[in-house]
Tab-separated table of C-alpha atoms and ligand atoms in Angstrom:
chain	number	residue	atom	x	y	z
M	1	MET	CA	49.662	1.825	162.694
M	2	LYS	CA	49.843	5.602	162.396
M	3	ASN	CA	53.170	6.935	161.191
M	4	GLU	CA	53.403	9.424	164.073
M	5	ILE	CA	54.214	6.723	166.573
M	6	LEU	CA	57.102	5.356	164.524
M	7	TYR	CA	60.485	7.060	164.248
M	8	LEU	CA	61.261	7.148	160.548
M	9	ARG	CA	64.363	8.594	158.974
M	10	LYS	CA	63.915	10.539	155.780
M	11	ASN	CA	66.160	10.968	152.780
M	12	GLY	CA	67.125	14.635	152.663
M	13	TRP	CA	66.796	15.095	148.907
M	14	GLU	CA	63.148	14.087	148.732
M	15	LYS	CA	61.635	17.198	150.302
M	16	TYR	CA	63.227	19.575	147.773
M	17	ASP	CA	61.846	20.776	144.458
M	18	SER	CA	64.175	21.966	141.683
M	19	LYS	CA	64.515	25.417	143.277
M	20	GLY	CA	65.607	23.842	146.549
M	21	ILE	CA	68.047	21.563	144.782
M	22	ASN	CA	69.579	24.577	143.026
M	23	GLU	CA	70.068	26.182	146.423
M	24	ILE	CA	71.823	23.046	147.692
M	25	PHE	CA	74.120	23.008	144.659
M	26	ASP	CA	74.901	26.723	144.963
M	27	TYR	CA	75.872	26.266	148.587
M	28	GLY	CA	77.962	23.257	147.517
M	29	LYS	CA	79.826	25.457	145.054
M	30	ASP	CA	80.723	27.967	147.764
M	31	TYR	CA	81.884	25.126	149.976
M	32	ILE	CA	84.092	23.632	147.236
M	33	GLU	CA	85.742	27.012	146.706
M	34	PHE	CA	86.376	27.286	150.450
M	35	LEU	CA	87.795	23.772	150.845
M	36	LYS	CA	90.159	24.165	147.877
M	37	ASN	CA	91.715	27.169	149.568
M	38	SER	CA	91.784	25.835	153.131
M	39	LYS	CA	94.405	23.099	153.256
M	40	THR	CA	95.709	24.021	156.716
M	41	GLU	CA	94.236	25.383	159.944
M	42	ARG	CA	95.875	28.768	159.314
M	43	LEU	CA	94.471	29.005	155.774
M	44	THR	CA	90.998	27.983	156.972
M	45	LEU	CA	91.086	30.842	159.454
M	46	GLN	CA	92.258	33.321	156.801
M	47	TYR	CA	89.564	32.281	154.322
M	48	LEU	CA	86.695	32.571	156.799
M	49	LYS	CA	88.073	35.818	158.224
M	50	LYS	CA	87.985	37.347	154.750
M	51	LEU	CA	84.422	36.103	154.261
M	52	ALA	CA	83.461	37.597	157.635
M	53	GLU	CA	84.960	40.960	156.742
M	54	LYS	CA	82.741	41.047	153.655
M	55	LYS	CA	79.794	40.499	156.018
M	56	GLY	CA	80.748	43.422	158.229
M	57	TYR	CA	82.833	41.639	160.885
M	58	SER	CA	86.040	43.211	162.129
M	59	GLU	CA	88.429	42.909	165.046
M	60	ASP	CA	86.901	45.918	166.810
M	61	GLY	CA	83.363	45.651	165.424
M	62	LYS	CA	80.599	46.697	167.788
M	63	GLU	CA	77.967	44.040	167.105
M	64	LYS	CA	79.905	41.701	164.821
M	65	PHE	CA	83.492	40.978	165.657
M	66	TYR	CA	86.148	38.294	165.596
M	67	LEU	CA	88.837	37.325	168.066
M	68	ILE	CA	92.034	35.613	166.882
M	69	ASN	CA	94.308	33.507	169.071
M	70	LYS	CA	97.884	32.922	167.878
M	71	GLY	CA	96.895	32.754	164.211
M	72	LYS	CA	95.090	29.439	164.705
M	73	ASN	CA	91.856	29.933	166.665
M	74	ILE	CA	89.240	32.366	165.570
M	75	ALA	CA	85.901	33.163	167.158
M	76	PHE	CA	83.254	34.972	165.131
M	77	VAL	CA	80.701	36.706	167.343
M	78	ASN	CA	77.384	38.364	166.664
M	79	LEU	CA	76.103	40.018	169.844
M	80	GLY	CA	72.356	39.723	170.284
M	81	ASN	CA	69.824	41.715	172.288
M	82	VAL	CA	69.578	39.179	175.093
M	83	SER	CA	72.167	39.700	177.842
M	84	PRO	CA	75.037	37.216	177.564
M	85	LEU	CA	74.470	36.484	181.251
M	86	LYS	CA	71.434	34.498	180.083
M	87	GLY	CA	73.808	32.320	178.071
M	88	ILE	CA	75.245	32.330	174.568
M	89	LYS	CA	74.760	29.951	171.619
M	90	LEU	CA	78.129	28.673	170.496
M	91	ILE	CA	79.203	26.204	167.826
M	92	GLY	CA	82.758	24.894	168.098
M	93	SER	CA	84.455	23.079	165.226
M	94	HIS	CA	88.062	22.151	164.542
M	95	SER	CA	90.093	23.421	161.632
M	96	ASP	CA	93.049	21.030	161.882
M	97	ALA	CA	93.005	17.822	159.825
M	98	PRO	CA	95.135	14.673	159.755
M	99	ARG	CA	98.300	15.197	157.728
M	100	ILE	CA	102.062	14.686	157.778
M	101	ASP	CA	104.259	17.243	159.547
M	102	ILE	CA	107.888	17.986	158.661
M	103	LYS	CA	110.335	17.330	161.497
M	104	GLN	CA	112.336	20.194	163.011
M	105	ASN	CA	115.610	18.952	161.513
M	106	PRO	CA	114.228	17.385	158.357
M	107	LEU	CA	116.659	17.500	155.443
M	108	TYR	CA	118.961	14.605	154.539
M	109	GLU	CA	120.436	12.920	151.506
M	110	LYS	CA	120.675	9.180	150.886
M	111	GLU	CA	121.626	7.330	147.680
M	112	GLY	CA	121.596	10.608	145.769
M	113	ILE	CA	118.063	11.585	146.781
M	114	ALA	CA	117.196	14.386	149.210
M	115	HIS	CA	114.309	13.862	151.628
M	116	PHE	CA	112.449	15.550	154.450
M	117	LYS	CA	111.891	13.477	157.576
M	118	THR	CA	108.341	13.626	158.898
M	119	HIS	CA	106.125	12.859	161.845
M	120	TYR	CA	102.501	12.231	160.949
M	121	TYR	CA	99.764	14.242	162.677
M	122	GLY	CA	96.514	12.633	163.767
M	123	GLY	CA	94.933	9.373	162.707
M	124	ILE	CA	96.062	8.615	159.176
M	125	LYS	CA	96.233	5.321	157.339
M	126	LYS	CA	99.885	5.649	156.342
M	127	TYR	CA	99.508	3.961	152.952
M	128	HIS	CA	97.061	6.688	151.881
M	129	TYR	CA	100.016	9.027	151.606
M	130	LEU	CA	102.271	6.846	149.447
M	131	ALA	CA	102.754	7.123	145.692
M	132	ARG	CA	100.629	10.221	145.253
M	133	PRO	CA	101.312	13.918	144.716
M	134	LEU	CA	101.620	15.896	147.937
M	135	SER	CA	101.681	19.620	148.685
M	136	LEU	CA	103.659	21.535	151.262
M	137	TYR	CA	102.186	24.355	153.334
M	138	GLY	CA	103.220	26.257	156.406
M	139	VAL	CA	105.321	28.946	157.939
M	140	VAL	CA	109.023	29.398	158.639
M	141	ILE	CA	110.270	32.044	161.057
M	142	ARG	CA	113.585	33.148	159.612
M	143	LYS	CA	116.724	34.172	161.519
M	144	ASP	CA	115.781	37.831	161.015
M	145	GLY	CA	112.415	37.153	162.714
M	146	LYS	CA	110.409	37.440	159.514
M	147	ARG	CA	107.585	34.927	158.955
M	148	ILE	CA	107.693	33.289	155.548
M	149	ASP	CA	104.497	31.662	154.289
M	150	ILE	CA	105.140	28.579	152.199
M	151	SER	CA	102.702	27.040	149.733
M	152	VAL	CA	103.990	24.623	147.100
M	153	GLY	CA	102.012	22.088	145.112
M	154	ASP	CA	98.533	23.369	144.385
M	155	LYS	CA	99.184	26.405	142.221
M	156	GLU	CA	99.343	26.045	138.438
M	157	GLY	CA	102.891	25.112	137.424
M	158	ASP	CA	104.044	24.184	140.949
M	159	PRO	CA	106.165	21.094	141.546
M	160	VAL	CA	104.743	18.552	143.999
M	161	PHE	CA	106.308	16.147	146.485
M	162	THR	CA	105.811	12.459	147.085
M	163	ILE	CA	106.560	9.510	149.320
M	164	ASN	CA	107.754	6.505	147.374
M	165	ASP	CA	106.031	3.131	147.780
M	166	LEU	CA	107.804	-0.194	147.444
M	167	LEU	CA	107.334	-1.926	144.090
M	168	PRO	CA	105.106	-5.056	144.260
M	169	HIS	CA	107.902	-7.168	142.739
M	170	LEU	CA	109.968	-6.774	145.922
M	171	SER	CA	107.137	-6.624	148.447
M	172	LYS	CA	107.097	-10.296	149.426
M	173	THR	CA	108.115	-9.626	153.037
M	174	GLN	CA	105.935	-6.552	153.279
M	175	TYR	CA	102.883	-8.534	152.131
M	176	GLU	CA	103.412	-10.992	154.966
M	177	ARG	CA	103.297	-8.288	157.638
M	178	ASN	CA	100.027	-7.008	159.032
M	179	LEU	CA	98.795	-3.617	157.896
M	180	LYS	CA	99.957	-1.833	161.024
M	181	GLU	CA	103.525	-3.083	160.661
M	182	ALA	CA	103.775	-2.975	156.867
M	183	PHE	CA	104.035	0.822	156.783
M	184	GLU	CA	106.441	2.438	159.228
M	185	GLY	CA	106.155	6.025	160.421
M	186	GLU	CA	109.890	6.583	160.003
M	187	LYS	CA	109.647	5.620	156.335
M	188	LEU	CA	107.195	8.391	155.478
M	189	ASN	CA	110.015	10.492	154.036
M	190	ILE	CA	109.254	13.134	151.441
M	191	ILE	CA	111.274	13.237	148.216
M	192	VAL	CA	112.450	16.819	147.657
M	193	GLY	CA	115.178	16.579	144.997
M	194	SER	CA	118.118	14.832	143.318
M	195	ILE	CA	120.431	17.307	141.534
M	196	PRO	CA	123.904	17.538	143.169
M	197	LEU	CA	125.609	20.867	143.758
M	198	LYS	CA	128.779	20.829	141.641
M	199	ARG	CA	132.181	20.328	143.252
M	200	GLU	CA	130.645	19.319	146.591
M	201	LYS	CA	131.846	15.968	147.925
M	202	GLU	CA	129.584	15.589	150.947
M	203	ASN	CA	125.779	15.723	150.638
M	204	PRO	CA	125.789	17.604	147.330
M	205	VAL	CA	122.053	17.080	146.753
M	206	LYS	CA	121.119	18.293	150.221
M	207	LYS	CA	123.297	21.364	149.658
M	208	MET	CA	121.564	22.039	146.348
M	209	ILE	CA	118.151	21.971	148.069
M	210	LEU	CA	119.412	24.375	150.747
M	211	LYS	CA	120.747	26.675	148.027
M	212	ILE	CA	117.369	26.696	146.258
M	213	LEU	CA	115.509	27.378	149.509
M	214	ASN	CA	117.936	30.127	150.412
M	215	GLU	CA	117.543	31.817	147.037
M	216	LYS	CA	113.740	31.509	147.057
M	217	TYR	CA	112.866	32.206	150.698
M	218	GLY	CA	116.066	33.491	152.281
M	219	ILE	CA	116.042	30.618	154.767
M	220	VAL	CA	118.964	28.620	156.177
M	221	GLU	CA	118.904	25.089	157.578
M	222	GLU	CA	118.524	26.221	161.201
M	223	ASP	CA	115.300	28.040	160.282
M	224	PHE	CA	113.493	24.695	159.946
M	225	ILE	CA	113.596	24.518	163.728
M	226	SER	CA	111.262	27.505	163.932
M	227	SER	CA	108.884	26.242	161.281
M	228	GLU	CA	105.525	24.528	161.009
M	229	LEU	CA	105.453	22.733	157.681
M	230	GLU	CA	102.625	20.415	156.752
M	231	ILE	CA	102.398	17.856	153.978
M	232	VAL	CA	98.853	17.444	152.684
M	233	PRO	CA	97.296	15.650	149.709
M	234	GLN	CA	97.821	17.648	146.545
M	235	GLY	CA	94.803	18.349	144.434
M	236	SER	CA	91.478	19.993	144.082
M	237	VAL	CA	87.992	19.438	145.429
M	238	PHE	CA	85.497	17.776	143.128
M	239	GLU	CA	81.850	17.018	142.595
M	240	VAL	CA	81.539	13.232	142.626
M	241	GLY	CA	79.093	11.002	140.750
M	242	PHE	CA	77.005	11.338	137.555
M	243	ASP	CA	74.470	13.234	139.656
M	244	ARG	CA	77.231	15.326	141.297
M	245	SER	CA	75.633	14.571	144.659
M	246	PHE	CA	78.894	14.294	146.622
M	247	VAL	CA	81.756	16.661	147.311
M	248	GLY	CA	85.094	14.840	147.391
M	249	GLY	CA	88.264	16.329	148.786
M	250	TYR	CA	90.775	16.536	151.596
M	251	GLY	CA	89.923	18.012	155.004
M	252	HIS	CA	86.114	17.815	155.285
M	253	ASP	CA	86.897	16.646	158.844
M	254	ASP	CA	86.342	19.144	160.219
M	255	ARG	CA	86.531	22.170	157.974
M	256	ILE	CA	83.029	21.339	156.761
M	257	CYS	CA	81.775	22.243	160.234
M	258	SER	CA	83.947	25.375	160.367
M	259	PHE	CA	82.383	26.474	157.075
M	260	THR	CA	78.764	25.568	157.830
M	261	SER	CA	78.786	26.977	161.372
M	262	THR	CA	80.409	30.240	160.277
M	263	THR	CA	78.237	30.823	157.194
M	264	ALA	CA	75.182	29.921	159.314
M	265	LEU	CA	76.263	32.655	161.726
M	266	PHE	CA	76.418	35.181	158.869
M	267	ASN	CA	72.859	34.254	157.876
M	268	ALA	CA	71.201	33.949	161.281
M	269	LYS	CA	68.660	36.335	162.791
M	270	ASN	CA	69.676	35.842	166.389
M	271	ARG	CA	68.316	37.142	169.704
M	272	TYR	CA	71.100	35.639	171.794
M	273	THR	CA	74.818	36.266	171.423
M	274	VAL	CA	75.992	33.690	168.883
M	275	CYS	CA	79.538	32.464	168.197
M	276	SER	CA	81.313	30.199	165.785
M	277	VAL	CA	84.689	29.124	167.160
M	278	LEU	CA	87.411	27.290	165.252
M	279	PHE	CA	89.715	25.154	167.375
M	280	ASP	CA	93.062	23.624	166.483
M	281	LYS	CA	94.737	20.365	167.626
M	282	GLU	CA	91.558	18.255	167.839
M	283	GLU	CA	93.197	15.452	165.897
M	284	VAL	CA	95.911	15.122	168.539
M	285	GLY	CA	93.705	15.436	171.620
M	286	SER	CA	92.754	19.143	171.726
M	287	THR	CA	95.929	19.962	173.634
M	288	GLY	CA	98.059	23.098	173.297
M	289	ALA	CA	97.163	26.763	173.672
M	290	THR	CA	95.119	26.682	170.467
M	291	GLY	CA	93.282	23.446	171.285
M	292	ALA	CA	89.846	23.221	172.899
M	293	ARG	CA	91.409	22.367	176.260
M	294	SER	CA	92.940	25.857	176.624
M	295	LEU	CA	91.157	28.791	178.277
M	296	PHE	CA	90.641	30.626	174.980
M	297	LEU	CA	86.902	30.163	175.459
M	298	GLU	CA	87.078	32.120	178.708
M	299	ASP	CA	89.044	34.863	176.960
M	300	LEU	CA	86.194	34.988	174.460
M	301	VAL	CA	83.530	35.287	177.163
M	302	ILE	CA	85.504	38.106	178.805
M	303	GLU	CA	85.601	39.901	175.448
M	304	ILE	CA	81.842	39.474	174.979
M	305	LEU	CA	81.112	40.813	178.472
M	306	LYS	CA	83.384	43.821	177.952
M	307	ARG	CA	81.707	44.721	174.669
M	308	LYS	CA	78.336	44.512	176.408
M	309	GLU	CA	79.725	46.743	179.174
M	310	ILE	CA	79.282	44.053	181.797
M	311	LYS	CA	82.112	43.550	184.293
M	312	PRO	CA	83.970	40.308	183.485
M	313	THR	CA	84.048	39.122	187.081
M	314	TYR	CA	84.535	35.425	187.790
M	315	GLU	CA	80.833	35.178	188.737
M	316	ASN	CA	79.753	36.812	185.482
M	317	ILE	CA	81.994	34.577	183.365
M	318	ARG	CA	80.565	31.529	185.151
M	319	GLU	CA	77.016	32.867	184.739
M	320	VAL	CA	77.473	33.114	180.954
M	321	LEU	CA	79.019	29.687	180.593
M	322	LYS	CA	76.686	27.698	182.808
M	323	ASN	CA	73.634	29.134	181.028
M	324	SER	CA	74.995	28.490	177.537
M	325	ASP	CA	74.101	26.018	174.820
M	326	PHE	CA	76.961	24.629	172.755
M	327	ILE	CA	77.212	22.404	169.723
M	328	SER	CA	80.388	20.421	169.233
M	329	ALA	CA	80.349	20.490	165.457
M	330	ASP	CA	82.170	17.498	164.077
M	331	VAL	CA	81.702	14.864	161.424
M	332	SER	CA	80.264	11.389	161.896
M	333	ALA	CA	81.001	8.156	160.050
M	334	GLY	CA	78.448	7.374	157.362
M	335	ILE	CA	77.494	3.732	156.843
M	336	ASP	CA	79.812	2.357	154.181
M	337	PRO	CA	77.954	-0.331	152.197
M	338	ASP	CA	81.228	-2.240	151.722
M	339	PHE	CA	81.999	-2.320	155.449
M	340	GLN	CA	78.555	-2.730	156.998
M	341	GLU	CA	80.009	-5.022	159.634
M	342	VAL	CA	81.524	-2.112	161.605
M	343	HIS	CA	78.178	-0.308	161.893
M	344	GLU	CA	75.078	-1.013	163.921
M	345	LYS	CA	72.784	0.203	161.214
M	346	GLN	CA	69.799	1.168	163.342
M	347	ASN	CA	72.095	3.622	165.124
M	348	GLY	CA	74.437	4.428	162.253
M	349	ALA	CA	74.467	7.541	160.084
M	350	LYS	CA	73.001	7.174	156.596
M	351	ILE	CA	74.496	9.226	153.794
M	352	GLY	CA	71.911	11.688	152.479
M	353	TYR	CA	69.701	11.437	155.559
M	354	GLY	CA	70.665	14.773	157.042
M	355	VAL	CA	72.751	16.186	159.846
M	356	VAL	CA	73.696	13.718	162.581
M	357	ILE	CA	72.997	14.283	166.283
M	358	THR	CA	75.406	12.208	168.384
M	359	LYS	CA	74.521	11.873	172.069
M	360	PHE	CA	77.880	10.365	172.941
M	361	THR	CA	81.193	9.459	171.344
M	362	GLY	CA	84.025	7.586	173.084
M	363	SER	CA	84.954	3.924	172.858
M	364	GLY	CA	84.606	0.700	174.804
M	365	GLY	CA	81.693	1.474	177.148
M	366	LYS	CA	81.331	5.191	176.272
M	367	SER	CA	84.758	5.827	177.771
M	368	GLY	CA	85.688	9.495	177.441
M	369	ALA	CA	82.227	10.491	176.249
M	370	ASN	CA	80.434	13.779	176.838
M	371	ASP	CA	77.042	11.973	176.748
M	372	ALA	CA	74.604	14.888	176.476
M	373	ASN	CA	71.524	14.739	178.679
M	374	ALA	CA	68.044	13.845	177.445
M	375	GLU	CA	66.685	17.335	178.113
M	376	TYR	CA	69.268	18.892	175.792
M	377	LEU	CA	68.661	16.279	173.085
M	378	PHE	CA	64.976	17.180	173.251
M	379	LYS	CA	65.739	20.885	172.929
M	380	ILE	CA	67.990	20.364	169.890
M	381	LYS	CA	65.707	18.029	167.992
M	382	GLU	CA	62.728	20.329	168.596
M	383	ILE	CA	64.685	23.249	167.087
M	384	PHE	CA	65.513	21.126	164.043
M	385	ASN	CA	61.942	19.819	163.678
M	386	LYS	CA	60.457	23.318	163.814
M	387	ASN	CA	62.858	24.499	161.115
M	388	ASP	CA	62.390	21.637	158.662
M	389	VAL	CA	65.941	20.332	159.135
M	390	THR	CA	66.484	16.721	158.038
M	391	TRP	CA	68.372	15.091	160.877
M	392	GLN	CA	69.181	11.649	162.227
M	393	THR	CA	70.804	10.259	165.332
M	394	ALA	CA	73.845	7.994	165.233
M	395	GLU	CA	76.820	6.532	167.006
M	396	LEU	CA	80.225	6.423	165.347
M	397	GLY	CA	80.151	2.642	164.863
M	398	LYS	CA	79.271	-0.670	166.438
M	399	VAL	CA	79.868	-1.104	170.178
M	400	ASP	CA	83.508	-2.162	170.645
M	401	ALA	CA	84.339	-1.710	166.929
M	402	GLY	CA	86.654	1.199	167.787
M	403	GLY	CA	85.686	4.760	168.528
M	404	GLY	CA	86.804	8.321	168.706
M	405	GLY	CA	86.279	11.611	170.465
M	406	THR	CA	85.556	15.235	169.694
M	407	ILE	CA	85.894	18.553	171.517
M	408	ALA	CA	82.489	17.997	173.205
M	409	GLY	CA	83.937	16.877	176.534
M	410	PHE	CA	86.296	19.857	176.708
M	411	LEU	CA	83.454	22.292	176.047
M	412	ALA	CA	81.277	20.547	178.645
M	413	PHE	CA	84.004	21.252	181.210
M	414	TYR	CA	82.547	24.781	181.402
M	415	ASN	CA	79.250	23.311	182.624
M	416	ALA	CA	77.377	24.333	179.483
M	417	ASN	CA	74.983	22.100	177.569
M	418	VAL	CA	76.947	20.374	174.814
M	419	ILE	CA	76.026	17.957	172.072
M	420	ASP	CA	77.863	16.585	169.045
M	421	CYS	CA	76.221	17.411	165.749
M	422	GLY	CA	77.531	17.410	162.174
M	423	PRO	CA	77.377	15.705	158.776
M	424	ALA	CA	78.373	12.099	158.078
M	425	LEU	CA	81.325	11.342	155.815
M	426	LEU	CA	82.564	8.397	153.813
M	427	GLY	CA	86.291	7.728	153.967
M	428	MET	CA	86.903	9.944	157.002
M	429	HIS	CA	90.598	10.856	157.490
M	430	SER	CA	91.491	9.726	153.973
M	431	PRO	CA	92.989	12.124	151.406
M	432	PHE	CA	89.648	12.071	149.580
M	433	GLU	CA	86.717	12.203	151.962
M	434	LEU	CA	83.152	12.311	150.647
M	435	VAL	CA	80.161	14.247	151.878
M	436	SER	CA	76.670	14.372	150.425
M	437	LYS	CA	75.663	17.859	149.304
M	438	VAL	CA	72.285	17.537	150.980
M	439	ASP	CA	73.925	16.629	154.298
M	440	LEU	CA	76.190	19.654	153.896
M	441	PHE	CA	73.143	21.874	153.366
M	442	GLU	CA	71.101	20.353	156.207
M	443	THR	CA	74.065	20.957	158.507
M	444	PHE	CA	74.090	24.629	157.529
M	445	LYS	CA	70.331	24.831	158.179
M	446	ALA	CA	70.653	23.011	161.496
M	447	TYR	CA	73.335	25.392	162.764
M	448	ARG	CA	71.430	28.459	161.571
M	449	SER	CA	68.265	27.339	163.361
M	450	PHE	CA	70.323	26.700	166.526
M	451	TYR	CA	71.654	30.276	166.438
M	452	GLU	CA	68.137	31.603	165.846
M	453	SER	CA	66.531	29.613	168.665
M	454	LYS	CA	64.546	31.766	171.058
M	455	GLU	CA	65.078	29.805	174.274
D	501	MN	MN1	89.093	13.568	162.798
D	502	MN	MN1	86.728	15.766	163.588
C-alpha cells in the first residue's frame, strides 16, 4: 500500500539536521529565560511587552502596537496590508496558571508559628504544594494608594515559604482517606515566621511579621485586603534528560503559548492584521474583566479599525470578527507511558510528535466544546503541511476519563473560526511540567505560518 493513503504521525526530531537542532535548542534557551521570569500573569505581560518594545512595538505605534487591559491582558498587533474588514488572524493564549492565592485577611498565629491563609486557584493537586519551597509574588495597594510589587523567593539570597506536610509516622488516619479528602484546602496554610515580638502577650509572632512587612514595604494589615498575592513553586526552569530534550518548569500551561504566539508574531511576514492576545483567568473559567469572556476583544477590534482609519461602527466590528480566523492556543495532555489507561492512544498526543490540533475539548459527550468545523480543520492543516510543520491531532484523554476546556468557546462566541492548537505537556498543572523542545519549536513554526497565511 502506498504511504500517501495512510495517515502517519512523524517524530519531530527526525527531519532536522544538526543546524536545525541547534535552532531548536537556541529557541529553547530563549523560552527558558522567559519562563524563569514569568511566574505570574502580570510578569508574563511585562516580559513580553519588553521583548515587543525591542522589536519596535509601542502603545501608540503605527503598524506595530500593543494594547494593555488592567495590567493583565495584552494584545500585540501587527497591522497588515489587507483591510481588517476581511478578517484578522488572532492567536489567544492564557497567561494565568494554577497556583495558591493568599486570602484577603491572611495573617494568623497558632502554636507560635505565623501563617498566611490561602485559597487555591485553578486545578491543582494539593499535595504538589506541600513540603517544598514556595515563592510569593504579587501586588499590594497601600493605604496611600501606592502599588507595591512583591517578589520573594526566587532571587539569590531570598527566603522562601512552605506548607508543612504531616509526618508519615502520624499519618495513619490520613492514609485511610481517599486522595481528595486527605488534603484539605483550608490546611494549605503558608508558614511565614516564628520569632515573637518582645513584651507582646497576644499574637507576638504575628505582630513581628507585621512589623517586618511595615518596615520593608510600608504596609499595614488592612492593606492585604487590596492585594493580589500568589504563591507559586519556587525554583528555576531546567533542561531535562541526558539529551536535554525537555524543558521542565512551572507554568508552561499556558505561558508556552503566550511565548510562542508572541515571538511568532515578531517573526511573521503577514499580509493580514495579526494579533497575539494574552488572557487571564482561564484556569477559573475565563471570567472577570481580564478573562476571555469579557469584551476586551471588541475593544481591540475597535482599536485596530481606528488605526486603519475605518469607522468602528457595530457593522464594521461584526464584519471584522465574523471574517476572522482564530487559534485558541493552549496545551494538550501528552500520553504518559505510566498512565496509558487514561488515553485513547490513536487520538492522544505523542510527546515529540509536534504541535497538537484539537478539534474539540469538553467532557462527557463533548459537553462545553467549541468543536471546530471540518472546513477550518482543513484550512489549518493545509497551512501547516505547506510550511513543513510537524503536527498531530489529539483529544485530551479517553472518552469519559475526565476533560477540560479552553478559551476556544469564548472566542467562537464572536462567530469567528476557532480551533485549539498547542504543544502537549507531561505533568500538566504540576509544579514541574515538561515539554519537548521540538514540540515547543513546532508550535512556534505553526503559529508563524498561521500569521503568514494568505487566505
Ligand atoms: Mn490549565
Ligand atoms: Mn491551559
